Short mmCIF file of C-alpha atoms and ligand atoms in Angstrom, two decimals:
data_model
loop_
_atom_site.label_atom_id
_atom_site.label_comp_id
_atom_site.label_asym_id
_atom_site.label_seq_id
_atom_site.Cartn_x
_atom_site.Cartn_y
_atom_site.Cartn_z
CA GLU K 1 280.97 127.72 135.29
CA ALA K 2 281.48 129.41 131.92
CA ALA K 3 282.07 125.99 130.47
CA ALA K 4 278.85 124.59 131.83
CA GLN K 5 276.83 127.57 130.63
CA SER K 6 278.12 127.35 127.08
CA LEU K 7 277.25 123.59 127.31
CA VAL K 8 273.74 124.50 128.46
CA ALA K 9 273.32 126.63 125.23
CA LYS K 10 274.20 123.99 122.96
CA GLN K 11 271.85 121.27 124.18
CA ARG K 12 268.65 120.10 122.38
CA VAL K 13 266.01 118.38 124.52
CA THR K 14 263.11 116.47 123.51
CA ALA K 15 260.75 115.09 126.17
CA LYS K 16 258.02 112.52 125.22
CA GLY K 17 255.13 111.02 127.20
CA SER K 18 251.87 112.27 128.84
CA GLU K 19 251.34 115.63 130.31
CA VAL K 20 255.11 116.58 130.48
CA PRO K 21 255.50 119.16 133.06
CA GLN K 22 256.97 122.51 131.94
CA ALA K 23 260.55 123.00 132.03
CA VAL K 24 262.16 125.65 134.28
CA GLU K 25 264.85 128.12 132.88
CA THR K 26 266.28 128.80 136.48
CA PHE K 27 266.70 126.97 139.79
CA GLU K 28 264.73 129.95 141.28
CA GLU K 29 261.56 128.89 139.40
CA LEU K 30 261.79 125.57 141.49
CA GLY K 31 261.30 127.36 144.65
CA GLU K 32 258.32 129.31 143.29
CA ARG K 33 256.71 126.58 141.56
CA TYR K 34 257.53 123.56 143.73
CA GLY K 35 258.37 125.10 146.93
CA LEU K 36 262.13 123.92 146.82
CA SER K 37 263.77 125.28 150.00
CA ASN K 38 265.95 128.28 150.15
CA GLN K 39 268.55 126.01 151.75
CA LEU K 40 268.53 123.73 148.76
CA LEU K 41 268.72 126.73 146.32
CA SER K 42 271.53 128.38 148.05
CA ASN K 43 273.56 125.19 148.23
CA LEU K 44 273.13 125.23 144.55
CA SER K 45 274.60 128.50 144.19
CA LYS K 46 277.32 127.84 146.60
CA ASN K 47 278.66 125.05 144.72
CA GLY K 48 278.58 127.39 141.54
CA PHE K 49 275.53 125.90 139.80
CA SER K 50 273.78 129.19 138.71
CA THR K 51 271.87 127.83 135.52
CA PRO K 52 270.26 124.44 135.17
CA THR K 53 271.50 122.28 132.35
CA GLY K 54 269.12 120.74 129.69
CA ILE K 55 268.40 117.55 131.85
CA GLN K 56 268.13 119.54 134.96
CA SER K 57 265.65 122.08 133.57
CA HIS K 58 263.59 119.32 132.21
CA GLY K 59 264.02 116.53 134.51
CA VAL K 60 263.86 118.14 137.89
CA PRO K 61 260.03 119.39 137.39
CA ILE K 62 259.05 115.85 135.97
CA LEU K 63 260.68 114.41 139.06
CA LEU K 64 258.89 116.91 141.49
CA ASN K 65 255.77 116.12 139.82
CA SER K 66 256.21 112.53 141.21
CA ARG K 67 256.56 111.16 137.49
CA ASP K 68 258.59 108.41 136.39
CA LEU K 69 261.60 109.36 134.17
CA ALA K 70 264.03 107.93 131.53
CA ALA K 71 266.71 110.39 131.09
CA ILE K 72 269.33 110.26 128.42
CA SER K 73 271.86 113.02 128.38
CA PRO K 74 275.63 113.01 127.56
CA THR K 75 278.21 112.59 130.03
CA GLY K 76 279.14 116.02 131.89
CA THR K 77 275.62 117.37 131.60
CA GLY K 78 274.63 117.32 135.39
CA LYS K 79 272.59 114.04 135.57
CA THR K 80 273.65 113.75 139.23
CA ILE K 81 272.07 117.22 140.53
CA ALA K 82 269.01 116.45 138.04
CA TYR K 83 268.05 113.53 140.29
CA LEU K 84 269.56 114.57 143.74
CA LEU K 85 267.62 117.89 143.75
CA PRO K 86 264.13 116.69 143.45
CA ILE K 87 264.92 113.71 145.97
CA LEU K 88 266.20 116.21 148.56
CA GLY K 89 263.17 118.55 147.75
CA ALA K 90 260.68 115.72 148.17
CA LEU K 91 262.02 114.23 151.30
CA LYS K 92 261.69 117.68 153.03
CA THR K 93 262.58 116.65 156.59
CA PRO K 94 265.14 114.14 157.79
CA ASN K 95 264.01 110.86 159.07
CA GLY K 96 265.80 111.26 162.26
CA LYS K 97 263.93 110.99 165.56
CA ALA K 98 261.93 108.14 167.11
CA ASP K 99 259.80 106.42 164.82
CA GLY K 100 261.94 106.46 161.73
CA SER K 101 260.24 104.60 158.87
CA GLY K 102 263.23 103.19 157.02
CA VAL K 103 265.04 104.00 153.86
CA ARG K 104 263.17 106.51 151.69
CA ALA K 105 265.49 106.76 148.64
CA VAL K 106 268.05 104.61 146.98
CA ILE K 107 270.34 105.47 144.23
CA VAL K 108 272.14 102.73 142.57
CA ALA K 109 275.37 103.06 140.50
CA PRO K 110 277.45 100.18 138.74
CA THR K 111 280.82 101.12 140.51
CA ARG K 112 281.94 102.07 143.89
CA GLU K 113 283.86 104.97 142.28
CA LEU K 114 280.74 106.41 140.88
CA ALA K 115 278.58 105.85 144.23
CA HIS K 116 281.47 107.60 145.88
CA GLN K 117 281.13 110.75 143.68
CA ILE K 118 277.35 110.79 143.91
CA HIS K 119 277.57 110.70 147.93
CA ASN K 120 280.01 113.52 147.79
CA GLU K 121 277.51 115.42 145.30
CA CYS K 122 274.66 114.61 147.72
CA LEU K 123 276.43 115.65 150.94
CA LYS K 124 277.14 119.19 149.22
CA LEU K 125 273.74 119.75 148.28
CA ALA K 126 272.28 118.48 151.54
CA GLU K 127 274.50 120.85 153.61
CA GLY K 128 272.84 122.33 156.60
CA ARG K 129 270.27 119.52 157.09
CA LYS K 130 270.56 116.60 159.10
CA TRP K 131 269.72 113.96 156.42
CA ARG K 132 271.31 110.58 156.73
CA ILE K 133 272.83 109.93 153.70
CA VAL K 134 274.91 106.49 153.67
CA LEU K 135 277.42 105.37 150.95
CA PHE K 136 276.69 101.65 151.30
CA SER K 137 279.89 99.53 151.85
CA LYS K 138 280.69 96.51 153.76
CA ALA K 139 281.36 98.71 156.82
CA THR K 140 278.08 100.60 156.76
CA ALA K 141 276.20 97.24 155.64
CA SER K 142 277.42 95.81 158.98
CA THR K 143 276.09 98.72 161.12
CA LEU K 144 272.77 98.33 159.55
CA ALA K 145 272.05 95.13 161.03
CA ASP K 146 270.67 97.31 163.84
CA LYS K 147 267.12 97.98 162.79
CA SER K 148 267.31 101.29 164.81
CA VAL K 149 270.22 102.41 163.03
CA ARG K 150 268.79 101.75 159.48
CA ASP K 151 265.32 102.94 160.13
CA LYS K 152 266.84 106.50 160.56
CA ILE K 153 268.38 106.49 157.20
CA ASP K 154 267.09 108.92 154.30
CA ILE K 155 269.12 107.94 151.28
CA ILE K 156 271.23 105.15 150.39
CA ILE K 157 273.93 105.23 147.63
CA SER K 158 275.30 101.96 146.50
CA THR K 159 276.30 99.45 143.99
CA PRO K 160 273.74 96.87 143.21
CA LEU K 161 275.62 93.81 144.82
CA ARG K 162 276.00 95.57 148.20
CA LEU K 163 272.35 95.86 148.34
CA VAL K 164 271.39 92.45 147.01
CA VAL K 165 273.77 90.86 149.80
CA SER K 166 272.04 92.88 152.71
CA LEU K 167 268.45 92.14 151.07
CA GLN K 168 269.31 88.35 150.90
CA ALA K 169 270.98 88.52 154.42
CA GLY K 170 267.67 90.16 155.76
CA THR K 171 269.52 93.10 157.22
CA LEU K 172 267.88 95.70 154.79
CA ASP K 173 264.31 96.11 153.57
CA LEU K 174 263.42 98.80 150.68
CA LYS K 175 259.68 98.55 151.58
CA ASN K 176 259.45 102.32 152.39
CA VAL K 177 261.49 103.45 149.27
CA ARG K 178 259.74 106.30 147.67
CA HIS K 179 262.52 107.14 145.02
CA LEU K 180 264.64 104.69 143.22
CA VAL K 181 267.23 105.98 140.98
CA LEU K 182 269.36 103.69 138.72
CA ASP K 183 272.32 105.86 137.31
CA GLU K 184 274.35 104.60 134.37
CA ALA K 185 271.26 102.67 133.66
CA ASP K 186 272.84 101.26 130.60
CA ARG K 187 275.33 99.19 132.73
CA LEU K 188 272.87 98.37 135.43
CA LEU K 189 270.50 96.90 132.79
CA ASP K 190 273.18 95.02 130.88
CA ALA K 191 273.95 91.22 131.49
CA GLU K 192 276.40 91.65 134.35
CA PHE K 193 274.15 93.64 136.36
CA LEU K 194 270.50 92.94 135.18
CA SER K 195 269.48 90.22 137.68
CA GLN K 196 270.85 92.14 140.59
CA THR K 197 269.05 95.18 139.41
CA GLN K 198 265.76 93.49 139.08
CA GLU K 199 266.10 92.12 142.57
CA ILE K 200 266.59 95.61 143.94
CA VAL K 201 263.41 96.99 142.18
CA ALA K 202 261.37 94.15 143.02
CA ALA K 203 262.40 94.63 146.95
CA CYS K 204 261.09 98.44 146.44
CA SER K 205 257.55 97.31 146.97
CA ARG K 206 255.71 100.64 147.43
CA THR K 207 252.99 100.74 144.90
CA ASP K 208 253.61 104.53 144.80
CA ILE K 209 257.39 104.55 144.49
CA GLN K 210 258.97 106.98 141.85
CA LYS K 211 261.63 105.26 139.64
CA ALA K 212 264.02 107.00 137.26
CA VAL K 213 266.75 105.85 135.06
CA PHE K 214 269.52 108.19 134.08
CA SER K 215 272.22 107.19 131.30
CA ALA K 216 274.69 108.85 128.55
CA THR K 217 273.10 106.09 126.14
CA LEU K 218 270.55 103.50 126.30
CA PRO K 219 270.90 100.79 123.94
CA ALA K 220 267.34 99.52 122.52
CA GLY K 221 267.49 96.21 124.66
CA ALA K 222 268.29 98.04 127.88
CA GLU K 223 265.57 101.01 126.92
CA LYS K 224 263.07 98.15 126.67
CA ILE K 225 263.63 96.86 129.87
CA ALA K 226 263.80 100.31 131.63
CA MET K 227 260.50 101.35 130.10
CA GLU K 228 258.81 98.10 131.26
CA MET K 229 260.27 99.02 134.98
CA LEU K 230 258.87 102.36 134.87
CA HIS K 231 255.18 103.52 135.27
CA ASN K 232 253.78 105.95 132.94
CA PRO K 233 257.28 107.46 132.02
CA ILE K 234 258.37 110.53 130.62
CA ARG K 235 261.54 110.06 128.12
CA VAL K 236 263.96 113.03 128.02
CA VAL K 237 266.76 112.84 125.35
CA VAL K 238 269.46 115.61 125.64
CA GLY K 239 271.46 115.92 122.33
CA LEU K 240 274.50 118.14 122.04
CA LYS K 241 274.25 120.46 118.96
CA ASP K 242 277.21 119.94 117.08
CA THR K 243 277.71 123.76 116.41
P1 ADP X 301 276.79 113.36 134.29
O1 ADP X 301 276.28 112.43 135.33
O2 ADP X 301 275.73 113.65 133.16
O3 ADP X 301 277.89 112.68 133.48
P2 ADP X 301 277.63 115.23 136.45
O4 ADP X 301 276.42 115.10 137.25
O5 ADP X 301 278.73 114.19 136.77
O6 ADP X 301 277.24 114.73 134.88
O7 ADP X 301 278.38 116.60 136.21
C1 ADP X 301 279.26 116.97 135.78
C2 ADP X 301 279.97 118.24 136.22
O8 ADP X 301 279.12 119.20 136.06
C3 ADP X 301 280.06 118.17 137.79
O9 ADP X 301 281.31 118.59 138.09
C4 ADP X 301 278.94 118.83 138.28
O10 ADP X 301 279.20 119.56 139.41
C5 ADP X 301 278.66 119.83 137.40
N1 ADP X 301 277.45 120.51 137.21
C6 ADP X 301 276.30 119.78 137.29
N2 ADP X 301 275.39 120.72 137.09
C7 ADP X 301 275.93 121.97 136.72
C8 ADP X 301 275.07 123.24 136.74
N3 ADP X 301 273.79 123.47 136.37
N4 ADP X 301 276.12 124.16 136.37
C9 ADP X 301 277.37 124.18 136.49
N5 ADP X 301 278.09 122.90 136.77
C10 ADP X 301 277.11 121.81 136.86
MG1 MG X 302 276.75 110.61 136.00
#
């Protein structure tokens, strides 16, 4: 925690775009300003997160204002919480009961290992609520062939290929997704994954969808593609001061 706090102090943040929402200095401000639940806030502190990092203090208000975001922040600066917190805040109640309306949030990561880590972080943050948070794998994909099962899912965390296979098989639809995050977007937008990523983005067909890309670096080519995918985005760049 001490290490994370000194990291916070050494971060320099720039945010560009129209009407950039004001950053927060504490997680509590998110409760006051955006009605983030006490349960979410207490899960943060339970996990030892006492002060937001640069990308969290700037990125979370942007996402809670329903804006699209391109976030570039170095490895280890807490990008995962920066997108998970607003998703859990915005979804409010689990899909649960009868007329579940289908997957509402999708987080795409380039490797299974990373998807697994994101899933763990999400479960910690969501503790105490009955969210259905699914780490997409071959095994979970087959259970989703049952529409009544997949309609109750709140959040899917997956590699691109898993999603594309299920989309093509017609055993998954992303028509009700309101939040799409591309994590380690530099990789998701490079030659290896680009066409899969584009297929996923296209399948998320709600016009009011919120999209965000997160990366430690974003080469010019990937950045151009990212900015074209996003609607009126805000671009946040975090640099570590070298003092
Ligand atoms: P990134 O994706 O930017 O590389 P991660 O999201 O993996 O970074 O976070 C790196 C580490 O920092 C994780 O162990 C995470 O739990 C921790 N962390 C995230 N946010 C905070 C915070 N506000 N305070 C303290 N630790 C944090
Ligand atoms: Mg990360």
